[in-house]
Coordinates of C-alpha atoms and ligand atoms in Angstrom, one line a residue:
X1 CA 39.8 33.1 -92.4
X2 CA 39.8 36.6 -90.2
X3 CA 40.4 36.2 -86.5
X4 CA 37.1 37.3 -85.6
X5 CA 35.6 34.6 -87.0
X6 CA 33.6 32.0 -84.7
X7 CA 35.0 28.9 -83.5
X8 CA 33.7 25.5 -84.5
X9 CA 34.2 21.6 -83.6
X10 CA 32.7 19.2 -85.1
X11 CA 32.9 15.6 -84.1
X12 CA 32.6 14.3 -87.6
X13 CA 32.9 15.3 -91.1
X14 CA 29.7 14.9 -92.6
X15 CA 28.1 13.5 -96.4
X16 CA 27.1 16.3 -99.1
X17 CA 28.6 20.6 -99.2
X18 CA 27.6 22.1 -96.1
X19 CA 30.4 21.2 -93.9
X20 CA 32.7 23.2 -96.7
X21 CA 30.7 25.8 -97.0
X22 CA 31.0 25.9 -93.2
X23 CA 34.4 26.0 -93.3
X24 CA 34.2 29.3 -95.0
X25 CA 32.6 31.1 -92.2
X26 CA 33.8 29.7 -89.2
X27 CA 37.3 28.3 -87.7
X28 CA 36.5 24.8 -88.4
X29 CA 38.1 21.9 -86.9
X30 CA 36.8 18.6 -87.2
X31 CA 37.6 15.7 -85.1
X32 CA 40.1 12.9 -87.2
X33 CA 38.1 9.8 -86.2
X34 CA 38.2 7.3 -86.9
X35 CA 35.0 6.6 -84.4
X36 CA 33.7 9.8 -82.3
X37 CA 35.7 11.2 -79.6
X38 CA 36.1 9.9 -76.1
X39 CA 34.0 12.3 -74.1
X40 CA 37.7 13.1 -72.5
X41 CA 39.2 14.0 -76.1
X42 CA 35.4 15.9 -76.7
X43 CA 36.0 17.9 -73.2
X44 CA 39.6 18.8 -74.1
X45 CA 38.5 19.8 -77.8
X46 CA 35.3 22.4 -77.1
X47 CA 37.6 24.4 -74.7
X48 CA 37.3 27.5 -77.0
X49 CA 34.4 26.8 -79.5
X50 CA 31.5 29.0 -79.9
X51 CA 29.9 26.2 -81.8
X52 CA 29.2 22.6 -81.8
X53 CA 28.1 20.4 -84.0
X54 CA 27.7 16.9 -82.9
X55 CA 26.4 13.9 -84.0
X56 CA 23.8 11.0 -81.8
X57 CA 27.5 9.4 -80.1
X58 CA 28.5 12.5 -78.5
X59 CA 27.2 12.8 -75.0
X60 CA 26.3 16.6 -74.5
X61 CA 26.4 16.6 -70.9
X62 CA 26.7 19.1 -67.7
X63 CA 30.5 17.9 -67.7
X64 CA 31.0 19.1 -71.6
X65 CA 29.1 22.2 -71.3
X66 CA 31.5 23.1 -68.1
X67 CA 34.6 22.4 -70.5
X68 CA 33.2 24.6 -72.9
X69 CA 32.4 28.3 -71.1
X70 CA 32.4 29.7 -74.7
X71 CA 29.7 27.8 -76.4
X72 CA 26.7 29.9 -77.7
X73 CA 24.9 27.1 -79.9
X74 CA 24.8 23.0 -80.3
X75 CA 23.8 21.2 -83.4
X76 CA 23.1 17.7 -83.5
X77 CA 23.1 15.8 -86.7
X78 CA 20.0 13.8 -85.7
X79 CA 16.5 14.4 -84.5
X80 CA 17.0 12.1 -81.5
X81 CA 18.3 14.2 -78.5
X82 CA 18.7 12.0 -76.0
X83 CA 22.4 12.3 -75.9
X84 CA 21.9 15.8 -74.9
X85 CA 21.0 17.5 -71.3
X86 CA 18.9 20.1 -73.1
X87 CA 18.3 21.2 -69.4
X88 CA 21.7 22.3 -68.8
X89 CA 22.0 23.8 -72.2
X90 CA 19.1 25.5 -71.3
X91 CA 20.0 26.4 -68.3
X92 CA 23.3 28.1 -70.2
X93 CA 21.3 30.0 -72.6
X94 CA 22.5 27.6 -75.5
X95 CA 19.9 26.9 -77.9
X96 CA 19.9 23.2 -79.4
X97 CA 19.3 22.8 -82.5
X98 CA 18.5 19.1 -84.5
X99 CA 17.4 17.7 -87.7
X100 CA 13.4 17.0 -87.6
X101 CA 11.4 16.2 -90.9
X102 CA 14.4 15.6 -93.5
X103 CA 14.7 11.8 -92.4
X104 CA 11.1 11.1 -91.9
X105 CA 10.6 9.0 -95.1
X106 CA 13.5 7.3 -95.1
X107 CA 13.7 6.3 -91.5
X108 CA 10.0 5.2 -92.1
X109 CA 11.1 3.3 -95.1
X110 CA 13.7 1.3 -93.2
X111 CA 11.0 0.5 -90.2
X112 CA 9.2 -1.2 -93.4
X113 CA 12.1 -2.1 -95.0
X114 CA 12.9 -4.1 -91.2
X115 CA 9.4 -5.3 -90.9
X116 CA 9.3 -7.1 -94.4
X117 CA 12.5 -8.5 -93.8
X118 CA 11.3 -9.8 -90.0
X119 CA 7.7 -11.1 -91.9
X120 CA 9.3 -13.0 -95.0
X121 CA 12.7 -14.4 -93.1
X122 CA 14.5 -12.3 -95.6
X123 CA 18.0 -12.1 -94.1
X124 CA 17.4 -16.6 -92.8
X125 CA 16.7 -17.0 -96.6
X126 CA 19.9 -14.9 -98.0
X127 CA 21.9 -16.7 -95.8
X128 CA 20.0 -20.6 -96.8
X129 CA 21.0 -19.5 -100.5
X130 CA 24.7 -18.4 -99.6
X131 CA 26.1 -21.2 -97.3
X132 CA 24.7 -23.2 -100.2
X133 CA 21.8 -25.0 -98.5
X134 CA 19.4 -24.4 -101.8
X135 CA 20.3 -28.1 -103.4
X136 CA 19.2 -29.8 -105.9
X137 CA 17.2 -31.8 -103.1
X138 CA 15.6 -28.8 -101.4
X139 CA 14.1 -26.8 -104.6
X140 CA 10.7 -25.4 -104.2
X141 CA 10.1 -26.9 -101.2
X142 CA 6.7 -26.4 -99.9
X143 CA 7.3 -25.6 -96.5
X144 CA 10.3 -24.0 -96.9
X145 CA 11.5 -20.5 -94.9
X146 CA 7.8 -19.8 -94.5
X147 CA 6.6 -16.3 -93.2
X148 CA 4.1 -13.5 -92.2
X149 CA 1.8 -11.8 -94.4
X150 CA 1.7 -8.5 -94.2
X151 CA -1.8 -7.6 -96.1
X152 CA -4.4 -8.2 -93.8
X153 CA -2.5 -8.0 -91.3
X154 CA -2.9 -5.5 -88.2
X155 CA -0.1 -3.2 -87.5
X156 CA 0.8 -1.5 -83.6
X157 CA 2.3 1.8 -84.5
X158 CA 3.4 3.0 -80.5
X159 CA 4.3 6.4 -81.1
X160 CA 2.6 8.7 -83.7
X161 CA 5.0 11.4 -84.1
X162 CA 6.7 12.2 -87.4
X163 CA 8.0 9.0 -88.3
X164 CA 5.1 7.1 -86.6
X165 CA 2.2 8.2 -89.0
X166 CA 5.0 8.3 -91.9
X167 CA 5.0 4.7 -91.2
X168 CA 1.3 3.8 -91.1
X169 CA 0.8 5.4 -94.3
X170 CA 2.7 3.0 -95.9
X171 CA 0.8 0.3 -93.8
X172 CA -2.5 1.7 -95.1
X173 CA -0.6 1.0 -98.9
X174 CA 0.2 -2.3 -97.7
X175 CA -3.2 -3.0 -97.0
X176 CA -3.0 -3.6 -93.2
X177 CA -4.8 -2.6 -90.2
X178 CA -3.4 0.4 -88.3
X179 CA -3.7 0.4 -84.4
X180 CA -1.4 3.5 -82.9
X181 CA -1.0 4.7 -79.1
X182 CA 1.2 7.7 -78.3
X183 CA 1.7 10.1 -75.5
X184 CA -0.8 12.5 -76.8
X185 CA -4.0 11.7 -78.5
X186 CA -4.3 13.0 -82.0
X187 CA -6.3 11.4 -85.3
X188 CA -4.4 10.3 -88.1
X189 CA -6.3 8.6 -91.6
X190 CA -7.1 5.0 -91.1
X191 CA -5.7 4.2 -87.5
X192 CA -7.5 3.5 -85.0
X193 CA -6.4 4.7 -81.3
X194 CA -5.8 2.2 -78.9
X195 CA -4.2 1.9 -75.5
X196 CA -1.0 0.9 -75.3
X197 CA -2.0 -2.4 -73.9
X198 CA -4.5 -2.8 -76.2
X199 CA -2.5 -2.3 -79.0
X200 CA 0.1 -4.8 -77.9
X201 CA -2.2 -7.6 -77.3
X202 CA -4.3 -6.9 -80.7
X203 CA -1.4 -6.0 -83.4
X204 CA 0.5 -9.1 -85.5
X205 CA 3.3 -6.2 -86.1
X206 CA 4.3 -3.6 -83.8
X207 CA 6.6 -1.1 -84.8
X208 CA 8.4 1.2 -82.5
X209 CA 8.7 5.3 -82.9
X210 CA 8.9 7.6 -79.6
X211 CA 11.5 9.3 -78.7
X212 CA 13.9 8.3 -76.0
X213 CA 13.3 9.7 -72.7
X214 CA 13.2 8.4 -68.6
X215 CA 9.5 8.4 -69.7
X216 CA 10.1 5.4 -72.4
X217 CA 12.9 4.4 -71.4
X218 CA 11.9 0.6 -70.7
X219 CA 8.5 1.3 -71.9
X220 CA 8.6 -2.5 -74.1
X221 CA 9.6 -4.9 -70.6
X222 CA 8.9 -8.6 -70.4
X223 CA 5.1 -7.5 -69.1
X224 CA 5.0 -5.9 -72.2
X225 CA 6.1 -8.3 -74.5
X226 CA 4.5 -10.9 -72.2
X227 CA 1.3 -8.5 -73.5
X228 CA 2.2 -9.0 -76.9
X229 CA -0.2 -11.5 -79.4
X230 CA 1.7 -14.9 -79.4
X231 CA 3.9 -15.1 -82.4
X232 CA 4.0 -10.9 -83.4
X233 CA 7.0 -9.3 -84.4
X234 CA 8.6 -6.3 -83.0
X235 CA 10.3 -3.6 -85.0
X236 CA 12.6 -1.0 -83.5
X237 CA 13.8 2.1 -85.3
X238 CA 13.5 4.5 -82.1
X239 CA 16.2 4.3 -79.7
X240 CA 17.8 1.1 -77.9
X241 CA 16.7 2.2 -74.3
X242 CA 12.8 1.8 -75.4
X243 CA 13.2 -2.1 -75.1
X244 CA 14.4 -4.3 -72.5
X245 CA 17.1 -6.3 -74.9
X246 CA 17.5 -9.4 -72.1
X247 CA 13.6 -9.5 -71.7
X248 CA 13.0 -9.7 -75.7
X249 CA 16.0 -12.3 -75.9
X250 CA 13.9 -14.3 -73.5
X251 CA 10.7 -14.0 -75.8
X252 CA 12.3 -15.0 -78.9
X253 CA 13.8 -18.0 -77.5
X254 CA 10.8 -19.0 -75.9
X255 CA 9.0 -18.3 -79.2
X256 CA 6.6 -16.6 -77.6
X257 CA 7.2 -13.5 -80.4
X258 CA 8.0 -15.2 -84.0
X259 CA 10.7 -12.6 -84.6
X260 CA 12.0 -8.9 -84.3
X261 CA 13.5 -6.4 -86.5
X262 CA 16.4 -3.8 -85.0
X263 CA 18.1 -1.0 -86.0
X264 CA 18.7 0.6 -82.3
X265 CA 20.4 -1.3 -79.7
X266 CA 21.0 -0.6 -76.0
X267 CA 24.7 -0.4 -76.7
X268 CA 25.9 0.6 -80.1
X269 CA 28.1 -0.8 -81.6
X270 CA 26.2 -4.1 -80.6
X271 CA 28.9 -6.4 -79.0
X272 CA 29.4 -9.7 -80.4
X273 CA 28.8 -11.1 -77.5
X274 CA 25.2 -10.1 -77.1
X275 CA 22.8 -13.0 -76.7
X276 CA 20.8 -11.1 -79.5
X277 CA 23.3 -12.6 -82.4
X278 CA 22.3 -16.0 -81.3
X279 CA 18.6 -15.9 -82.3
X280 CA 17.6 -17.1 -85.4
X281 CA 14.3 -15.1 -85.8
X282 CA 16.2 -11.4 -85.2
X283 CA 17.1 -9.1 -88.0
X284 CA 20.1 -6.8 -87.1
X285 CA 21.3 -3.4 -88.5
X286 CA 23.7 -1.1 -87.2
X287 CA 21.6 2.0 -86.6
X288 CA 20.9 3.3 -90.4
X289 CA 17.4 4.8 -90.3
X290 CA 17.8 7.9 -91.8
X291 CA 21.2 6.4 -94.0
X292 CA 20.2 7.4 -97.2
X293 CA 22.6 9.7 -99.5
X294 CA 20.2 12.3 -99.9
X295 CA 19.0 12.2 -96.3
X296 CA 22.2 12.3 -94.6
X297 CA 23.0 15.2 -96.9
X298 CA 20.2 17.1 -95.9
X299 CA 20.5 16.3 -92.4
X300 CA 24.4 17.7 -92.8
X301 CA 22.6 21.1 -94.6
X302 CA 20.0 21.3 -91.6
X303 CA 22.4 20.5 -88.6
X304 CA 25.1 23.8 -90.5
X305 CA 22.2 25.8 -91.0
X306 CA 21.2 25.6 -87.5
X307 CA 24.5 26.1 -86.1
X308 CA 25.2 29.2 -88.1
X309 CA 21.8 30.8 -87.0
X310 CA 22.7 30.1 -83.8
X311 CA 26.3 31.5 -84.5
X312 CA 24.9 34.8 -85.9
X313 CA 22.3 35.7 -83.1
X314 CA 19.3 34.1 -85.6
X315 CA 16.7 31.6 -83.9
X316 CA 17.4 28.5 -85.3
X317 CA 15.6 26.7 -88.4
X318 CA 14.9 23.6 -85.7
X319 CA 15.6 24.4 -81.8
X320 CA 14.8 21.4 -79.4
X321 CA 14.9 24.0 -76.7
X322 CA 13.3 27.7 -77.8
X323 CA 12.6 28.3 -74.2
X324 CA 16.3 29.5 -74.4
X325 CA 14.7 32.6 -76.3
X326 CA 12.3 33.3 -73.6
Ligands
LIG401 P1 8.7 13.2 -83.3 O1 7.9 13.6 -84.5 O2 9.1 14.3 -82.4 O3 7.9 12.1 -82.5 C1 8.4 11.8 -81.2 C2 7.5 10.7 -80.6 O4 8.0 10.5 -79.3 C3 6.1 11.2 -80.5 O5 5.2 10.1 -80.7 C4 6.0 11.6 -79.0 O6 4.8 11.5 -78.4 C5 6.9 10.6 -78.4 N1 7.5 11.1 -77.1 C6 8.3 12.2 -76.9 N2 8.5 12.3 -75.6 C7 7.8 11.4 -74.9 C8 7.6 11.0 -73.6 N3 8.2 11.7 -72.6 N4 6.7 10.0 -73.3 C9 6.1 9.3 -74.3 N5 6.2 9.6 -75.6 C10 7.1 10.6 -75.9 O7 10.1 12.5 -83.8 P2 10.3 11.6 -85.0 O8 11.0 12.4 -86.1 O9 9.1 10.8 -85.3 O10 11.5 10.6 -84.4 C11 11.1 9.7 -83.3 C12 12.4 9.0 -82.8 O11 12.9 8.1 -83.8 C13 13.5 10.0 -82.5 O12 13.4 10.6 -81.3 C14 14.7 9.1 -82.6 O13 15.1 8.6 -81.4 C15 14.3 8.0 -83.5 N6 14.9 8.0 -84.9 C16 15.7 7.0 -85.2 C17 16.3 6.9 -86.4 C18 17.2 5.8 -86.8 O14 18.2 6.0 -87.5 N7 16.9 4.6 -86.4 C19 16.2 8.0 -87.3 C20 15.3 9.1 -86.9 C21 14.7 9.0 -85.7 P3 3.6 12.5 -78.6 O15 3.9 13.3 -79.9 O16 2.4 11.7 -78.8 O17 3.5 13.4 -77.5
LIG402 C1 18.8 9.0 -85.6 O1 18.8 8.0 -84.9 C2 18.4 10.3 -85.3 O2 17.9 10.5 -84.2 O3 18.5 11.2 -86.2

């Protein structure tokens, strides 16, 4: 590897090629794990790196860039940017780049993968067959783990962005109602636009897609859940932040929602100690939206091929922040 060749870190090795082929043209070091990095050990490690390439449990902060005066471009493994201050980056000149479109489909299969298993007790009934509650006495019981239909059945989508309408199309196949609200207006075949309160008092299903930011940070509190039809179920494959955890602890137990579905979680890991594990109607998953081997392949292709462009003075493929280019 000549001298002159950039500096990388990378706070994770990644599925599929590209990190090898990365390796080829930059000084590559890659974090040993296992887990991320502190953000200490992450401070001491960018101290001469040109590049970046992180993943959604690295916080890219003010404090980071500081440690890294070198840094000309970040690439995040993820389309989620809340971990990153794309304001200071932007402020630095260092364009951003992330991973939009490649994990659309999947991450909108495992929102309906979450909402089927919420509807028909999926996870209650493994776990009835396993601990070998299925006896002789309790075959074909008539009333047994009974659920939610979804046909005919009206679905909240709150966020139409990529992942939002990727997920009422399969609603449409499904043959259920679509209702969406997002920040900005826009049509989409077969769902109706509704308010957000509107939506929350009219859908059986409501599934969850905006982006994290202090604008929806919060946005599903107890008044919203409160909102909520009696008995719907909530899905979340957005980010943690978007729902108060305590307030929708409170509205399962009181049965006032029939269940919910999560992938994202306030804290992640989820400690074992959250109330959350103690509720019967909640489907837990640790965060594997877009965990598909294809996807996170292309994901690892997208986040080196932004990092390079970034490396060799290109714009990148997907920058979070092309202000940076004036
Ligand atoms: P996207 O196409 O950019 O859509 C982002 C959505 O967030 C849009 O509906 C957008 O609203 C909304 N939004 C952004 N800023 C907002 C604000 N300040 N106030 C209100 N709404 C705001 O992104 P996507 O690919 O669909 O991904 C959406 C989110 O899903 C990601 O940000 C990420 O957090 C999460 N995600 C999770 C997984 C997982 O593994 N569970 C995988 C992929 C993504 P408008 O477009 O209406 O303005
Ligand atoms: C996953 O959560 C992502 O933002 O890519």
């Amino acid at each position: 590897m000549p001298a002159e060749s950039p500096r990388v870190y990378a706070t994770r090795g990644l599925p599929g090629e590209a990190l090898g082929e990365l390796a080829e043209r930059a000084r590559l070091s890659v974090w040993p794990g296992p887990g991320p990095p502190s953000p200490a050990a992450l401070r001491d490690a960018v101290g001469e790196a040109e590049g970046l390439l992180c993943l959604l449990t690295d916080r890219v902060d003010a404090a980071l860039l500081a440690a890294g005066p070198r840094l000309r471009v970040i690439s995040s493994c993820s389309v989620g940017l809340d971990h990153v201050d794309l304001a200071a980056a932007t402020a630095r000149g260092i364009p951003v780049g992330h991973t939009p479109g490649v994990l659309t489909e999947t991450t909108a299969d495992l929102a309906f993968a979450l909402l089927l298993a919420a509807a028909r007790r999926i996870p209650e009934a493994e776990r009835f067959v396993r601990e070998g509650r299925w006896t002789p006495e309790r075959a074909w019981e008539p009333d047994l783990l009974l659920g939610r239909d979804l046909h005919g059945a009206c679905l909240g989508v709150v966020g139409l962005g990529a992942i939002g309408r990727a997920v009422a199309r399969r609603a449409a196949g499904f043959g259920m109602r679509v209702l969406a609200w997002s920040r900005t207006r826009r049509e989409a075949p077969g769902v109706e636009w509704r308010t957000l309160p509107a939506l929350l008092a009219e859908a059986d299903f409501v599934s969850l897609h905006v982006a994290l930011t202090p604008e929806t940070r919060g946005l599903i509190g107890a008044e919203e859940l409160a909102a909520m039809k009696p008995g719907a179920i909530l899905v979340n494959t957005a980010r943690g932040g978007i729902v108060d955890e305590a307030a929708l602890a409170r509205a399962l137990r009181d049965g006032r929602l029939a269940g919910a579905a999560l992938d994202v979680f306030e804290r992640e890991p989820l400690p074992p100690d959250s109330p959350l594990l103690a509720l019967d109607g909640l489907v837990v998953v640790p965060h594997i939206g877009s965990a598909s081997l294809a996807t996170r392949a292309r994901m690892a292709r997208l986040s080196v091929d932004n990092l390079l462009a970034g490396l060799e003075g290109r714009p990148l493929p997907h920058c979070a922040n092309p202000e940076v280019y004036g």
